[in-house]
mmCIF file of C-alpha atoms in Angstrom:
data_model
loop_
_atom_site.group_PDB
_atom_site.id
_atom_site.type_symbol
_atom_site.label_atom_id
_atom_site.label_comp_id
_atom_site.label_asym_id
_atom_site.label_seq_id
_atom_site.Cartn_x
_atom_site.Cartn_y
_atom_site.Cartn_z
ATOM 1 C CA MET D 1 105.404 65.608 130.925
ATOM 2 C CA HIS D 2 108.987 66.675 130.269
ATOM 3 C CA ALA D 3 110.392 70.191 130.053
ATOM 4 C CA ILE D 4 113.717 71.969 129.884
ATOM 5 C CA THR D 5 114.516 73.072 133.428
ATOM 6 C CA ILE D 6 117.278 75.296 134.829
ATOM 7 C CA PRO D 7 118.308 73.869 138.220
ATOM 8 C CA GLN D 8 121.168 76.383 138.430
ATOM 9 C CA PRO D 9 121.854 79.358 136.125
ATOM 10 C CA GLY D 10 124.874 79.020 133.893
ATOM 11 C CA GLY D 11 126.033 78.058 130.428
ATOM 12 C CA PRO D 12 124.130 75.926 127.928
ATOM 13 C CA GLU D 13 124.836 72.836 130.036
ATOM 14 C CA ALA D 14 122.509 74.323 132.696
ATOM 15 C CA LEU D 15 119.525 73.283 130.550
ATOM 16 C CA VAL D 16 118.196 69.951 131.811
ATOM 17 C CA TRP D 17 115.427 67.857 130.205
ATOM 18 C CA ALA D 18 113.436 66.630 133.203
ATOM 19 C CA ASP D 19 110.134 65.134 134.283
ATOM 20 C CA VAL D 20 107.842 67.885 135.661
ATOM 21 C CA PRO D 21 104.148 68.200 136.585
ATOM 22 C CA ASP D 22 101.648 68.843 133.809
ATOM 23 C CA PRO D 23 100.307 72.415 133.727
ATOM 24 C CA VAL D 24 96.594 72.924 134.380
ATOM 25 C CA PRO D 25 94.767 75.620 132.397
ATOM 26 C CA GLY D 26 93.149 78.241 134.604
ATOM 27 C CA GLU D 27 90.342 80.689 133.954
ATOM 28 C CA GLY D 28 90.605 81.989 130.378
ATOM 29 C CA GLU D 29 93.484 79.660 129.471
ATOM 30 C CA VAL D 30 93.955 76.698 127.150
ATOM 31 C CA LEU D 31 96.350 73.790 127.410
ATOM 32 C CA VAL D 32 98.528 73.389 124.311
ATOM 33 C CA GLU D 33 100.340 70.187 123.438
ATOM 34 C CA VAL D 34 103.571 71.652 122.108
ATOM 35 C CA ALA D 35 104.865 70.696 118.665
ATOM 36 C CA ALA D 36 107.793 73.122 118.664
ATOM 37 C CA SER D 37 109.205 76.177 120.386
ATOM 38 C CA ALA D 38 111.854 78.662 119.237
ATOM 39 C CA VAL D 39 115.036 79.985 120.812
ATOM 40 C CA ASN D 40 115.102 83.694 121.663
ATOM 41 C CA ARG D 41 117.803 85.838 123.257
ATOM 42 C CA ALA D 42 115.551 86.224 126.301
ATOM 43 C CA ASP D 43 115.796 82.459 126.854
ATOM 44 C CA ILE D 44 119.576 82.754 126.985
ATOM 45 C CA LEU D 45 119.355 85.554 129.536
ATOM 46 C CA GLN D 46 116.954 83.477 131.640
ATOM 47 C CA ARG D 47 119.351 80.528 131.514
ATOM 48 C CA GLN D 48 122.134 82.822 132.735
ATOM 49 C CA GLY D 49 120.004 84.041 135.643
ATOM 50 C CA ALA D 50 119.587 87.550 134.234
ATOM 51 C CA TYR D 51 115.932 87.512 133.136
ATOM 52 C CA SER D 52 113.442 85.894 135.484
ATOM 53 C CA PRO D 53 109.921 85.024 134.307
ATOM 54 C CA PRO D 54 107.128 87.406 135.350
ATOM 55 C CA PRO D 55 105.221 86.484 138.525
ATOM 56 C CA GLY D 56 102.884 83.565 137.890
ATOM 57 C CA ALA D 57 104.510 82.550 134.597
ATOM 58 C CA SER D 58 105.971 79.129 133.863
ATOM 59 C CA PRO D 59 109.518 78.741 135.223
ATOM 60 C CA TYR D 60 110.667 77.030 132.020
ATOM 61 C CA PRO D 61 112.149 79.018 129.105
ATOM 62 C CA GLY D 62 110.383 79.498 125.794
ATOM 63 C CA LEU D 63 108.479 82.603 124.703
ATOM 64 C CA GLU D 64 106.578 81.100 121.771
ATOM 65 C CA CYS D 65 105.323 77.748 120.591
ATOM 66 C CA SER D 66 103.110 75.944 118.131
ATOM 67 C CA GLY D 67 100.950 72.915 118.783
ATOM 68 C CA ARG D 68 97.416 71.621 119.240
ATOM 69 C CA ILE D 69 94.887 72.553 121.893
ATOM 70 C CA ALA D 70 94.564 69.654 124.350
ATOM 71 C CA ALA D 71 92.084 71.182 126.820
ATOM 72 C CA LEU D 72 90.081 74.351 127.463
ATOM 73 C CA GLY D 73 90.049 76.106 130.805
ATOM 74 C CA PRO D 74 86.938 77.723 132.284
ATOM 75 C CA GLY D 75 85.522 80.688 130.368
ATOM 76 C CA VAL D 76 87.269 80.020 127.049
ATOM 77 C CA SER D 77 85.270 80.405 123.846
ATOM 78 C CA GLY D 78 86.173 80.562 120.169
ATOM 79 C CA TRP D 79 88.668 77.689 120.371
ATOM 80 C CA ALA D 80 88.251 73.926 120.357
ATOM 81 C CA VAL D 81 90.272 70.892 121.393
ATOM 82 C CA GLY D 82 92.386 69.825 118.414
ATOM 83 C CA ASP D 83 92.794 73.320 116.922
ATOM 84 C CA GLU D 84 96.287 73.925 115.522
ATOM 85 C CA VAL D 85 97.653 77.114 117.049
ATOM 86 C CA CYS D 86 100.750 79.116 117.792
ATOM 87 C CA ALA D 87 101.067 81.203 120.916
ATOM 88 C CA LEU D 88 102.871 84.106 122.537
ATOM 89 C CA LEU D 89 104.128 82.991 125.956
ATOM 90 C CA ALA D 90 105.593 84.495 129.112
ATOM 91 C CA GLY D 91 107.495 81.213 129.494
ATOM 92 C CA GLY D 92 107.058 77.476 129.246
ATOM 93 C CA GLY D 93 107.574 76.848 125.531
ATOM 94 C CA TYR D 94 110.448 74.404 126.106
ATOM 95 C CA ALA D 95 108.033 71.731 127.287
ATOM 96 C CA GLN D 96 105.627 69.107 126.018
ATOM 97 C CA LYS D 97 102.629 71.077 127.285
ATOM 98 C CA VAL D 98 101.985 74.701 128.248
ATOM 99 C CA ALA D 99 99.022 76.683 129.582
ATOM 100 C CA VAL D 100 98.334 79.829 127.550
ATOM 101 C CA PRO D 101 95.919 82.763 128.005
ATOM 102 C CA ALA D 102 93.404 82.472 125.167
ATOM 103 C CA GLY D 103 94.094 86.067 124.110
ATOM 104 C CA GLN D 104 97.646 85.083 123.182
ATOM 105 C CA LEU D 105 96.652 82.346 120.747
ATOM 106 C CA LEU D 106 96.811 82.594 116.975
ATOM 107 C CA PRO D 107 95.657 80.051 114.399
ATOM 108 C CA VAL D 108 98.428 78.442 112.381
ATOM 109 C CA PRO D 109 98.549 80.454 109.130
ATOM 110 C CA GLU D 110 97.102 78.714 106.115
ATOM 111 C CA GLY D 111 99.733 76.734 104.208
ATOM 112 C CA LEU D 112 102.371 76.900 106.959
ATOM 113 C CA PRO D 113 103.617 73.664 108.576
ATOM 114 C CA LEU D 114 102.671 73.402 112.244
ATOM 115 C CA ARG D 115 106.236 73.285 113.542
ATOM 116 C CA GLN D 116 107.350 76.339 111.554
ATOM 117 C CA ALA D 117 104.538 78.387 113.089
ATOM 118 C CA ALA D 118 106.547 78.290 116.341
ATOM 119 C CA ALA D 119 108.928 80.802 114.740
ATOM 120 C CA LEU D 120 106.232 83.473 114.488
ATOM 121 C CA PRO D 121 104.532 84.752 117.662
ATOM 122 C CA GLU D 122 107.360 86.439 119.587
ATOM 123 C CA VAL D 123 109.073 87.999 116.582
ATOM 124 C CA VAL D 124 105.938 89.098 114.737
ATOM 125 C CA CYS D 125 104.412 90.610 117.877
ATOM 126 C CA THR D 126 107.702 92.385 118.655
ATOM 127 C CA VAL D 127 108.092 93.797 115.150
ATOM 128 C CA TRP D 128 104.466 94.794 114.639
ATOM 129 C CA SER D 129 104.098 96.444 118.050
ATOM 130 C CA ASN D 130 107.354 98.409 117.811
ATOM 131 C CA VAL D 131 107.731 99.274 114.129
ATOM 132 C CA PHE D 132 104.074 99.846 113.313
ATOM 133 C CA MET D 133 102.043 100.411 116.495
ATOM 134 C CA VAL D 134 104.655 102.579 118.276
ATOM 135 C CA ALA D 135 106.977 103.967 115.569
ATOM 136 C CA HIS D 136 104.244 104.167 112.898
ATOM 137 C CA LEU D 137 106.360 103.210 109.890
ATOM 138 C CA ARG D 138 104.626 104.485 106.743
ATOM 139 C CA PRO D 139 104.880 103.666 103.037
ATOM 140 C CA GLY D 140 107.828 105.419 101.414
ATOM 141 C CA GLU D 141 109.777 105.789 104.659
ATOM 142 C CA THR D 142 113.144 104.167 105.406
ATOM 143 C CA LEU D 143 113.506 101.549 108.133
ATOM 144 C CA LEU D 144 116.968 100.629 109.474
ATOM 145 C CA VAL D 145 117.062 97.178 111.099
ATOM 146 C CA HIS D 146 120.060 96.215 113.196
ATOM 147 C CA GLY D 147 120.661 92.476 113.063
ATOM 148 C CA GLY D 148 118.821 92.045 109.800
ATOM 149 C CA SER D 149 119.509 88.296 109.598
ATOM 150 C CA SER D 150 118.028 87.510 113.020
ATOM 151 C CA GLY D 151 114.545 86.129 113.536
ATOM 152 C CA ILE D 152 113.243 89.614 114.269
ATOM 153 C CA GLY D 153 115.274 91.150 111.460
ATOM 154 C CA THR D 154 114.102 88.748 108.770
ATOM 155 C CA LEU D 155 110.441 89.365 109.695
ATOM 156 C CA ALA D 156 110.966 93.132 109.949
ATOM 157 C CA ILE D 157 112.403 93.259 106.424
ATOM 158 C CA GLN D 158 109.439 91.414 104.963
ATOM 159 C CA LEU D 159 106.761 93.337 106.852
ATOM 160 C CA ALA D 160 108.294 96.711 106.025
ATOM 161 C CA LYS D 161 108.522 95.818 102.336
ATOM 162 C CA ALA D 162 104.934 94.569 102.384
ATOM 163 C CA VAL D 163 103.711 98.021 103.466
ATOM 164 C CA GLY D 164 105.859 99.851 100.908
ATOM 165 C CA ALA D 165 108.803 101.018 103.020
ATOM 166 C CA ARG D 166 112.479 101.016 102.084
ATOM 167 C CA VAL D 167 114.673 98.795 104.253
ATOM 168 C CA ALA D 168 118.305 99.101 105.309
ATOM 169 C CA VAL D 169 119.949 96.388 107.423
ATOM 170 C CA THR D 170 123.152 95.756 109.320
ATOM 171 C CA ALA D 171 124.735 92.312 109.601
ATOM 172 C CA GLY D 172 128.211 90.919 110.157
ATOM 173 C CA THR D 173 128.857 88.705 107.117
ATOM 174 C CA LYS D 174 128.291 88.750 103.371
ATOM 175 C CA GLU D 175 126.233 85.554 103.641
ATOM 176 C CA LYS D 176 123.850 87.177 106.089
ATOM 177 C CA LEU D 177 123.583 90.364 104.018
ATOM 178 C CA ASP D 178 122.912 88.326 100.886
ATOM 179 C CA ARG D 179 120.053 86.568 102.649
ATOM 180 C CA CYS D 180 118.648 89.920 103.746
ATOM 181 C CA ALA D 181 118.771 91.071 100.133
ATOM 182 C CA GLU D 182 116.838 87.972 99.068
ATOM 183 C CA LEU D 183 114.116 88.972 101.525
ATOM 184 C CA GLY D 184 113.913 92.459 100.032
ATOM 185 C CA ALA D 185 116.437 94.620 101.920
ATOM 186 C CA ASP D 186 117.485 97.601 99.790
ATOM 187 C CA VAL D 187 120.573 98.821 101.676
ATOM 188 C CA LEU D 188 123.109 96.299 103.000
ATOM 189 C CA ILE D 189 125.609 97.398 105.669
ATOM 190 C CA ASN D 190 128.373 95.193 107.065
ATOM 191 C CA TYR D 191 128.761 96.596 110.565
ATOM 192 C CA ARG D 192 132.237 95.041 110.896
ATOM 193 C CA GLU D 193 133.559 96.971 107.897
ATOM 194 C CA GLN D 194 131.275 99.986 107.429
ATOM 195 C CA ASP D 195 129.938 102.878 109.503
ATOM 196 C CA PHE D 196 126.183 102.466 109.461
ATOM 197 C CA VAL D 197 125.634 106.201 110.098
ATOM 198 C CA ALA D 198 127.592 107.168 107.000
ATOM 199 C CA GLU D 199 126.029 104.399 104.913
ATOM 200 C CA ILE D 200 122.435 105.255 105.816
ATOM 201 C CA LYS D 201 123.086 108.940 105.177
ATOM 202 C CA GLN D 202 124.548 108.174 101.764
ATOM 203 C CA ALA D 203 121.658 105.857 100.884
ATOM 204 C CA THR D 204 119.059 108.487 101.807
ATOM 205 C CA ASP D 205 120.752 111.571 100.286
ATOM 206 C CA GLY D 206 121.643 112.793 103.758
ATOM 207 C CA ALA D 207 118.174 112.444 105.254
ATOM 208 C CA GLY D 208 118.690 109.430 107.536
ATOM 209 C CA ALA D 209 116.357 106.643 108.644
ATOM 210 C CA ASP D 210 112.769 107.440 109.550
ATOM 211 C CA VAL D 211 112.561 104.430 111.888
ATOM 212 C CA ILE D 212 115.367 102.405 113.485
ATOM 213 C CA LEU D 213 114.732 99.014 115.089
ATOM 214 C CA ASP D 214 117.608 98.472 117.506
ATOM 215 C CA ASN D 215 118.626 95.369 119.447
ATOM 216 C CA MET D 216 121.938 96.754 120.741
ATOM 217 C CA GLY D 217 120.950 99.416 123.261
ATOM 218 C CA ALA D 218 123.740 101.475 124.812
ATOM 219 C CA LYS D 219 126.487 100.709 122.291
ATOM 220 C CA TYR D 220 124.508 102.158 119.383
ATOM 221 C CA LEU D 221 122.538 104.889 121.178
ATOM 222 C CA ASP D 222 124.565 107.913 120.058
ATOM 223 C CA ARG D 223 125.079 106.671 116.499
ATOM 224 C CA ASN D 224 121.412 105.746 116.173
ATOM 225 C CA VAL D 225 120.448 109.319 117.002
ATOM 226 C CA GLN D 226 122.958 110.526 114.395
ATOM 227 C CA ALA D 227 121.409 108.159 111.838
ATOM 228 C CA LEU D 228 117.829 109.333 112.450
ATOM 229 C CA ALA D 229 116.026 111.529 109.967
ATOM 230 C CA VAL D 230 114.181 114.648 111.105
ATOM 231 C CA ASN D 231 111.068 113.426 112.947
ATOM 232 C CA GLY D 232 112.703 109.983 113.114
ATOM 233 C CA ARG D 233 111.744 107.298 115.635
ATOM 234 C CA LEU D 234 114.197 104.986 117.400
ATOM 235 C CA ALA D 235 112.663 101.773 118.804
ATOM 236 C CA ILE D 236 114.954 99.953 121.245
ATOM 237 C CA ILE D 237 114.086 96.302 121.855
ATOM 238 C CA GLY D 238 117.348 94.819 123.149
ATOM 239 C CA MET D 239 120.453 95.400 125.230
ATOM 240 C CA GLN D 240 123.061 93.238 123.522
ATOM 241 C CA GLY D 241 125.394 96.248 123.507
ATOM 242 C CA GLY D 242 124.890 97.250 127.132
ATOM 243 C CA VAL D 243 122.337 99.028 129.300
ATOM 244 C CA LYS D 244 123.893 102.451 129.993
ATOM 245 C CA GLY D 245 124.685 104.946 127.249
ATOM 246 C CA GLU D 246 125.121 108.692 126.880
ATOM 247 C CA LEU D 247 122.369 110.531 125.038
ATOM 248 C CA ASN D 248 123.005 113.817 123.229
ATOM 249 C CA ILE D 249 119.665 115.463 123.935
ATOM 250 C CA GLY D 250 120.599 118.438 121.788
ATOM 251 C CA ALA D 251 121.045 116.185 118.771
ATOM 252 C CA LEU D 252 117.734 114.470 119.499
ATOM 253 C CA LEU D 253 115.976 117.823 119.825
ATOM 254 C CA GLY D 254 117.513 118.952 116.561
ATOM 255 C CA LYS D 255 116.029 115.905 114.867
ATOM 256 C CA ARG D 256 112.692 116.341 116.654
ATOM 257 C CA GLY D 257 113.245 112.644 117.265
ATOM 258 C CA ALA D 258 111.549 110.143 119.534
ATOM 259 C CA ILE D 259 112.962 107.159 121.403
ATOM 260 C CA SER D 260 110.859 104.262 122.646
ATOM 261 C CA ALA D 261 112.041 101.236 124.595
ATOM 262 C CA THR D 262 109.722 98.290 125.067
ATOM 263 C CA SER D 263 109.636 94.695 126.182
ATOM 264 C CA LEU D 264 106.900 92.179 125.494
ATOM 265 C CA ARG D 265 107.212 89.430 128.089
ATOM 266 C CA GLY D 266 106.152 91.384 131.169
ATOM 267 C CA ARG D 267 103.241 93.322 129.671
ATOM 268 C CA PRO D 268 99.758 92.936 131.168
ATOM 269 C CA LEU D 269 97.564 90.291 129.545
ATOM 270 C CA ASP D 270 95.235 92.849 127.964
ATOM 271 C CA GLU D 271 98.144 94.610 126.236
ATOM 272 C CA LYS D 272 99.487 91.328 124.893
ATOM 273 C CA ALA D 273 96.015 90.375 123.688
ATOM 274 C CA ALA D 274 95.678 93.710 121.865
ATOM 275 C CA ILE D 275 99.017 93.169 120.100
ATOM 276 C CA VAL D 276 98.095 89.600 119.164
ATOM 277 C CA ALA D 277 94.744 90.805 117.782
ATOM 278 C CA ALA D 278 96.489 93.477 115.684
ATOM 279 C CA VAL D 279 98.952 90.883 114.363
ATOM 280 C CA ARG D 280 96.112 88.560 113.406
ATOM 281 C CA GLU D 281 94.329 91.383 111.585
ATOM 282 C CA HIS D 282 97.302 92.858 109.733
ATOM 283 C CA VAL D 283 100.002 90.177 109.438
ATOM 284 C CA TRP D 284 98.103 86.895 109.125
ATOM 285 C CA PRO D 285 96.657 87.825 105.693
ATOM 286 C CA LEU D 286 100.212 88.510 104.473
ATOM 287 C CA LEU D 287 101.310 85.085 105.703
ATOM 288 C CA ALA D 288 98.330 83.386 104.073
ATOM 289 C CA ALA D 289 99.136 85.139 100.792
ATOM 290 C CA GLY D 290 102.789 84.095 100.956
ATOM 291 C CA ASP D 291 104.040 87.696 101.103
ATOM 292 C CA VAL D 292 105.688 87.066 104.490
ATOM 293 C CA ARG D 293 107.136 83.846 105.866
ATOM 294 C CA PRO D 294 109.164 82.778 108.895
ATOM 295 C CA ILE D 295 112.805 82.001 108.204
ATOM 296 C CA VAL D 296 113.852 78.824 110.008
ATOM 297 C CA ASP D 297 117.568 78.004 110.042
ATOM 298 C CA ARG D 298 117.258 74.545 111.562
ATOM 299 C CA GLU D 299 115.261 72.310 113.893
ATOM 300 C CA LEU D 300 116.715 70.410 116.842
ATOM 301 C CA PRO D 301 115.076 67.981 119.286
ATOM 302 C CA MET D 302 113.939 69.826 122.398
ATOM 303 C CA PRO D 303 116.154 67.754 124.749
ATOM 304 C CA GLU D 304 119.110 69.200 122.780
ATOM 305 C CA ALA D 305 118.261 72.769 123.823
ATOM 306 C CA ALA D 306 121.842 73.288 125.022
ATOM 307 C CA GLU D 307 123.166 72.849 121.489
ATOM 308 C CA ALA D 308 120.521 75.233 120.163
ATOM 309 C CA HIS D 309 121.601 77.859 122.705
ATOM 310 C CA ARG D 310 125.248 77.467 121.691
ATOM 311 C CA LEU D 311 124.278 78.026 118.070
ATOM 312 C CA VAL D 312 122.264 81.158 118.800
ATOM 313 C CA GLU D 313 124.884 82.607 121.154
ATOM 314 C CA ALA D 314 127.510 82.182 118.435
ATOM 315 C CA SER D 315 125.228 83.994 115.958
ATOM 316 C CA GLY D 316 125.777 81.078 113.622
ATOM 317 C CA HIS D 317 122.258 81.120 112.248
ATOM 318 C CA ILE D 318 119.918 83.088 109.992
ATOM 319 C CA GLY D 319 116.326 83.494 111.120
ATOM 320 C CA LYS D 320 115.081 81.202 113.888
ATOM 321 C CA VAL D 321 116.273 77.982 115.525
ATOM 322 C CA LEU D 322 113.423 75.671 116.533
ATOM 323 C CA LEU D 323 113.184 73.064 119.263
ATOM 324 C CA VAL D 324 110.901 70.169 118.331
ATOM 325 C CA ALA D 325 109.058 68.442 121.166
ATOM 326 C CA PRO D 326 109.280 64.611 121.337
#
């Protein structure tokens, strides 16, 4: 088969479409013939040499894919060769085939094209586990999503609205904010021109956000605490704004606030399987009903992964960018 390899870390040109050995499904795994994968920020970090795959994972980038089951490994039940699936991966999505633990498989939602299903697993599992399983967003509460036009942001808006929450978002252009509004966002904040702390306070009559989903890390840490409501929960899922910040513990205590920081890729298999099962139970019915849908900006051939990385790094997209396998 062919896969996108990274002979040497570097810029987008470091991604090389090469002939590699076929993966073999082990105990409890299935072999998926990949239809499409999606570009995530973690893939960019891996390409740069800053985010290595977990031990035992595929060395190729790609944290999610869609495709058809080509073979079953020992001990797998409940799936059959030919089933159309999408999958949460620890790596290997930028390839024509990938071996996946069966607990990380999901059926392609009814009515959704196979390729578009590749835009779902990583973002839906990230949003559901952080916003709902950890931060416990409830109906009537306010969720603030940083990067509302991203793949994670566009899914977070829709899921929060589906459960009856109010949604505020930050984004850097009017076009991106307009798209967030189309998806249901109630409060639109241009982070280049507005102070999100002041805007969220004004929008909530001074109360603040009950839950904040943050992809920036250090850069926004202090202001996120300021923007929290009493008993608010800050869920940090990214470090685009740095890894070291100063925390005003007094302010956090005054809010009786909580901060969680999670990653998905390196979790044990049983934890990933539990998240995938919760997503299938709670989110898949919303997808089947058309209440939630993945937002796909464009599709590129998988050998052109370098161009896809340039697009994502420039933030010139809304939703997800897909790589389609030959």
